[in-house]
mmCIF file of C-alpha atoms in Angstrom:
data_model
loop_
_atom_site.group_PDB
_atom_site.id
_atom_site.type_symbol
_atom_site.label_atom_id
_atom_site.label_comp_id
_atom_site.label_asym_id
_atom_site.label_seq_id
_atom_site.Cartn_x
_atom_site.Cartn_y
_atom_site.Cartn_z
ATOM 1 C CA UNK A 1 -13.385 -4.074 12.860
ATOM 2 C CA UNK A 2 -12.454 -7.575 13.988
ATOM 3 C CA UNK A 3 -8.775 -8.258 14.406
ATOM 4 C CA UNK A 4 -7.402 -10.024 11.346
ATOM 5 C CA UNK A 5 -4.936 -12.855 11.690
ATOM 6 C CA UNK A 6 -2.613 -14.682 9.360
ATOM 7 C CA UNK A 7 -3.910 -17.960 7.954
ATOM 8 C CA UNK A 8 -2.664 -20.628 5.539
ATOM 9 C CA UNK A 9 0.952 -19.527 5.823
ATOM 10 C CA UNK A 10 3.307 -21.699 3.800
ATOM 11 C CA UNK A 11 6.770 -21.475 2.254
ATOM 12 C CA UNK A 12 6.985 -21.160 -1.535
ATOM 13 C CA UNK A 13 9.628 -21.285 -4.205
ATOM 14 C CA UNK A 14 10.542 -18.266 -6.266
ATOM 15 C CA UNK A 15 8.921 -19.706 -9.407
ATOM 16 C CA UNK A 16 5.538 -19.931 -7.621
ATOM 17 C CA UNK A 17 5.429 -16.166 -6.961
ATOM 18 C CA UNK A 18 7.170 -15.082 -10.173
ATOM 19 C CA UNK A 19 3.918 -13.514 -11.502
ATOM 20 C CA UNK A 20 3.684 -11.250 -8.437
ATOM 21 C CA UNK A 21 7.332 -10.247 -8.684
ATOM 22 C CA UNK A 22 7.049 -9.574 -12.427
ATOM 23 C CA UNK A 23 4.009 -7.377 -11.781
ATOM 24 C CA UNK A 24 5.992 -5.361 -9.211
ATOM 25 C CA UNK A 25 8.827 -4.942 -11.677
ATOM 26 C CA UNK A 26 6.584 -3.927 -14.599
ATOM 27 C CA UNK A 27 4.048 -1.691 -12.838
ATOM 28 C CA UNK A 28 6.034 -0.174 -9.967
ATOM 29 C CA UNK A 29 9.629 -0.335 -11.222
ATOM 30 C CA UNK A 30 10.752 -2.424 -8.229
ATOM 31 C CA UNK A 31 13.942 -4.293 -8.944
ATOM 32 C CA UNK A 32 14.694 -7.051 -6.438
ATOM 33 C CA UNK A 33 15.732 -10.583 -7.344
ATOM 34 C CA UNK A 34 14.576 -12.210 -4.044
ATOM 35 C CA UNK A 35 17.245 -14.888 -4.482
ATOM 36 C CA UNK A 36 18.477 -14.555 -0.896
ATOM 37 C CA UNK A 37 15.022 -14.272 0.715
ATOM 38 C CA UNK A 38 12.939 -16.978 2.428
ATOM 39 C CA UNK A 39 9.536 -16.562 0.720
ATOM 40 C CA UNK A 40 6.134 -17.427 2.172
ATOM 41 C CA UNK A 41 2.541 -16.757 1.180
ATOM 42 C CA UNK A 42 -0.372 -16.284 3.568
ATOM 43 C CA UNK A 43 -3.919 -15.003 3.829
ATOM 44 C CA UNK A 44 -4.598 -12.029 6.085
ATOM 45 C CA UNK A 45 -8.272 -11.103 6.078
ATOM 46 C CA UNK A 46 -9.094 -9.899 2.547
ATOM 47 C CA UNK A 47 -5.385 -9.656 1.666
ATOM 48 C CA UNK A 48 -3.079 -12.263 0.194
ATOM 49 C CA UNK A 49 0.445 -11.615 1.417
ATOM 50 C CA UNK A 50 3.915 -12.394 0.151
ATOM 51 C CA UNK A 51 6.355 -12.531 3.045
ATOM 52 C CA UNK A 52 10.113 -12.260 2.725
ATOM 53 C CA UNK A 53 12.141 -13.448 5.718
ATOM 54 C CA UNK A 54 8.899 -13.478 7.769
ATOM 55 C CA UNK A 55 8.119 -9.812 6.966
ATOM 56 C CA UNK A 56 5.028 -8.934 4.880
ATOM 57 C CA UNK A 57 6.398 -7.207 1.771
ATOM 58 C CA UNK A 58 3.653 -7.460 -0.858
ATOM 59 C CA UNK A 59 -0.137 -7.618 -0.699
ATOM 60 C CA UNK A 60 -2.726 -8.598 -3.276
ATOM 61 C CA UNK A 61 -6.159 -7.046 -2.787
ATOM 62 C CA UNK A 62 -9.292 -6.699 -4.907
ATOM 63 C CA UNK A 63 -10.214 -3.180 -6.030
ATOM 64 C CA UNK A 64 -13.595 -2.120 -4.577
ATOM 65 C CA UNK A 65 -16.351 -2.047 -7.194
ATOM 66 C CA UNK A 66 -17.177 1.618 -6.519
ATOM 67 C CA UNK A 67 -13.666 2.582 -7.713
ATOM 68 C CA UNK A 68 -13.738 1.021 -11.151
ATOM 69 C CA UNK A 69 -13.155 -2.373 -12.676
ATOM 70 C CA UNK A 70 -12.930 -5.125 -10.078
ATOM 71 C CA UNK A 71 -9.495 -6.710 -10.346
ATOM 72 C CA UNK A 72 -6.671 -7.901 -8.133
ATOM 73 C CA UNK A 73 -4.088 -5.229 -7.383
ATOM 74 C CA UNK A 74 -0.536 -6.095 -6.335
ATOM 75 C CA UNK A 75 1.145 -3.464 -4.151
ATOM 76 C CA UNK A 76 3.885 -3.351 -1.507
ATOM 77 C CA UNK A 77 2.969 -3.186 2.163
ATOM 78 C CA UNK A 78 4.453 -0.364 4.239
ATOM 79 C CA UNK A 79 7.386 -2.611 5.143
ATOM 80 C CA UNK A 80 7.876 -3.313 1.442
ATOM 81 C CA UNK A 81 7.831 0.427 0.700
ATOM 82 C CA UNK A 82 10.501 0.981 3.349
ATOM 83 C CA UNK A 83 12.630 -1.734 1.733
ATOM 84 C CA UNK A 84 12.309 -0.499 -1.873
ATOM 85 C CA UNK A 85 11.992 3.327 -1.646
ATOM 86 C CA UNK A 86 9.230 3.517 -4.262
ATOM 87 C CA UNK A 87 9.069 6.879 -6.056
ATOM 88 C CA UNK A 88 5.755 6.545 -7.921
ATOM 89 C CA UNK A 89 2.075 6.413 -6.888
ATOM 90 C CA UNK A 90 2.400 8.607 -3.790
ATOM 91 C CA UNK A 91 0.836 11.627 -2.196
ATOM 92 C CA UNK A 92 2.394 13.752 0.538
ATOM 93 C CA UNK A 93 0.412 15.045 3.509
ATOM 94 C CA UNK A 94 1.116 17.839 5.952
ATOM 95 C CA UNK A 95 2.041 17.362 9.591
ATOM 96 C CA UNK A 96 -1.531 17.921 10.805
ATOM 97 C CA UNK A 97 -2.892 14.873 8.964
ATOM 98 C CA UNK A 98 -0.360 12.385 10.338
ATOM 99 C CA UNK A 99 -1.959 11.631 13.753
ATOM 100 C CA UNK A 100 -5.302 10.910 12.086
ATOM 101 C CA UNK A 101 -3.741 8.653 9.438
ATOM 102 C CA UNK A 102 -1.827 6.748 12.129
ATOM 103 C CA UNK A 103 -5.208 5.955 13.723
ATOM 104 C CA UNK A 104 -6.603 4.603 10.439
ATOM 105 C CA UNK A 105 -8.645 7.602 9.302
ATOM 106 C CA UNK A 106 -9.253 8.240 5.620
ATOM 107 C CA UNK A 107 -7.086 10.995 4.158
ATOM 108 C CA UNK A 108 -8.904 14.270 3.604
ATOM 109 C CA UNK A 109 -8.149 16.433 0.574
ATOM 110 C CA UNK A 110 -7.215 19.426 2.744
ATOM 111 C CA UNK A 111 -4.195 17.557 4.129
ATOM 112 C CA UNK A 112 -2.780 16.570 0.733
ATOM 113 C CA UNK A 113 0.140 18.832 -0.225
ATOM 114 C CA UNK A 114 1.775 17.114 -3.233
ATOM 115 C CA UNK A 115 0.719 14.283 -5.529
ATOM 116 C CA UNK A 116 2.347 12.065 -8.140
ATOM 117 C CA UNK A 117 0.785 13.478 -11.360
ATOM 118 C CA UNK A 118 0.047 10.000 -12.776
ATOM 119 C CA UNK A 119 -2.488 8.981 -10.108
ATOM 120 C CA UNK A 120 -5.997 8.142 -11.296
ATOM 121 C CA UNK A 121 -9.168 7.456 -9.345
ATOM 122 C CA UNK A 122 -9.156 3.844 -8.130
ATOM 123 C CA UNK A 123 -5.357 3.501 -7.946
ATOM 124 C CA UNK A 124 -3.782 2.021 -4.843
ATOM 125 C CA UNK A 125 -1.259 4.617 -3.648
ATOM 126 C CA UNK A 126 0.948 5.270 -0.648
ATOM 127 C CA UNK A 127 0.810 8.284 1.609
ATOM 128 C CA UNK A 128 4.033 9.859 2.791
ATOM 129 C CA UNK A 129 5.085 12.496 5.254
ATOM 130 C CA UNK A 130 5.719 15.778 3.423
ATOM 131 C CA UNK A 131 8.748 16.585 5.565
ATOM 132 C CA UNK A 132 10.647 13.265 5.597
ATOM 133 C CA UNK A 133 9.146 11.354 2.664
ATOM 134 C CA UNK A 134 8.577 8.201 4.741
ATOM 135 C CA UNK A 135 5.493 6.012 4.163
ATOM 136 C CA UNK A 136 2.638 6.452 6.631
ATOM 137 C CA UNK A 137 -0.292 4.641 5.024
ATOM 138 C CA UNK A 138 -1.656 2.999 1.886
ATOM 139 C CA UNK A 139 -5.075 3.672 0.417
ATOM 140 C CA UNK A 140 -7.373 3.838 -2.587
ATOM 141 C CA UNK A 141 -7.373 7.137 -4.489
ATOM 142 C CA UNK A 142 -10.895 8.576 -4.519
ATOM 143 C CA UNK A 143 -9.824 11.445 -6.811
ATOM 144 C CA UNK A 144 -7.348 11.735 -9.659
ATOM 145 C CA UNK A 145 -4.097 13.678 -9.165
ATOM 146 C CA UNK A 146 -5.353 16.997 -10.518
ATOM 147 C CA UNK A 147 -8.516 16.921 -8.384
ATOM 148 C CA UNK A 148 -6.480 15.910 -5.328
ATOM 149 C CA UNK A 149 -4.186 18.920 -5.777
ATOM 150 C CA UNK A 150 -7.027 21.417 -6.097
ATOM 151 C CA UNK A 151 -9.651 20.005 -3.694
ATOM 152 C CA UNK A 152 -9.960 21.665 -0.291
ATOM 153 C CA UNK A 153 -12.606 19.480 1.324
ATOM 154 C CA UNK A 154 -13.836 15.924 1.256
ATOM 155 C CA UNK A 155 -12.042 12.591 1.222
ATOM 156 C CA UNK A 156 -9.119 12.073 -1.124
ATOM 157 C CA UNK A 157 -8.070 8.542 -0.081
ATOM 158 C CA UNK A 158 -9.691 5.527 1.554
ATOM 159 C CA UNK A 159 -7.029 4.132 3.887
ATOM 160 C CA UNK A 160 -6.527 0.345 4.041
ATOM 161 C CA UNK A 161 -3.118 -0.063 5.772
ATOM 162 C CA UNK A 162 -1.230 2.272 8.119
ATOM 163 C CA UNK A 163 1.620 2.264 10.607
ATOM 164 C CA UNK A 164 0.372 0.606 13.777
ATOM 165 C CA UNK A 165 -2.450 -1.476 12.264
ATOM 166 C CA UNK A 166 -2.644 -5.251 12.633
ATOM 167 C CA UNK A 167 -0.720 -5.872 9.380
ATOM 168 C CA UNK A 168 2.096 -3.566 10.525
ATOM 169 C CA UNK A 169 2.209 -5.316 13.925
ATOM 170 C CA UNK A 170 2.642 -8.857 12.552
ATOM 171 C CA UNK A 171 5.348 -10.503 14.623
ATOM 172 C CA UNK A 172 8.550 -11.088 12.701
#
């Protein structure tokens, strides 16, 4: 894959990104007023980013058509997850899956240990380490929560962002 780079980066006022922030509050229960944050928007490949103090915190991405209705999905980046400690839309993987996820591999069902019971196929979810609960990657759920818990083979998640990828490595 070609290396993505940030384009069309520009500062914005809070009222310009209010829709994104309201979506985070309503859908993901993230409560942050952003009053003390320097906000910017930028394009990064297929992602639209919201940056806070030069750090990518939120991404907007279109759901792939093979996973349901095509629509824009607003979700925190890994740095955003570290800032807000999100407790919904997650799955936990065992220690053996971590090296593969950190290289950008899709998450296999055999590595999934626990799942938020409200996950449905086509949701954008975050993957966390079973032991520490820290975010490792973000991906599209290919199975619903019940199937993910019981499946022993095949892909469970299509990874789009992980620790060490070009989005994670954006210079602050």
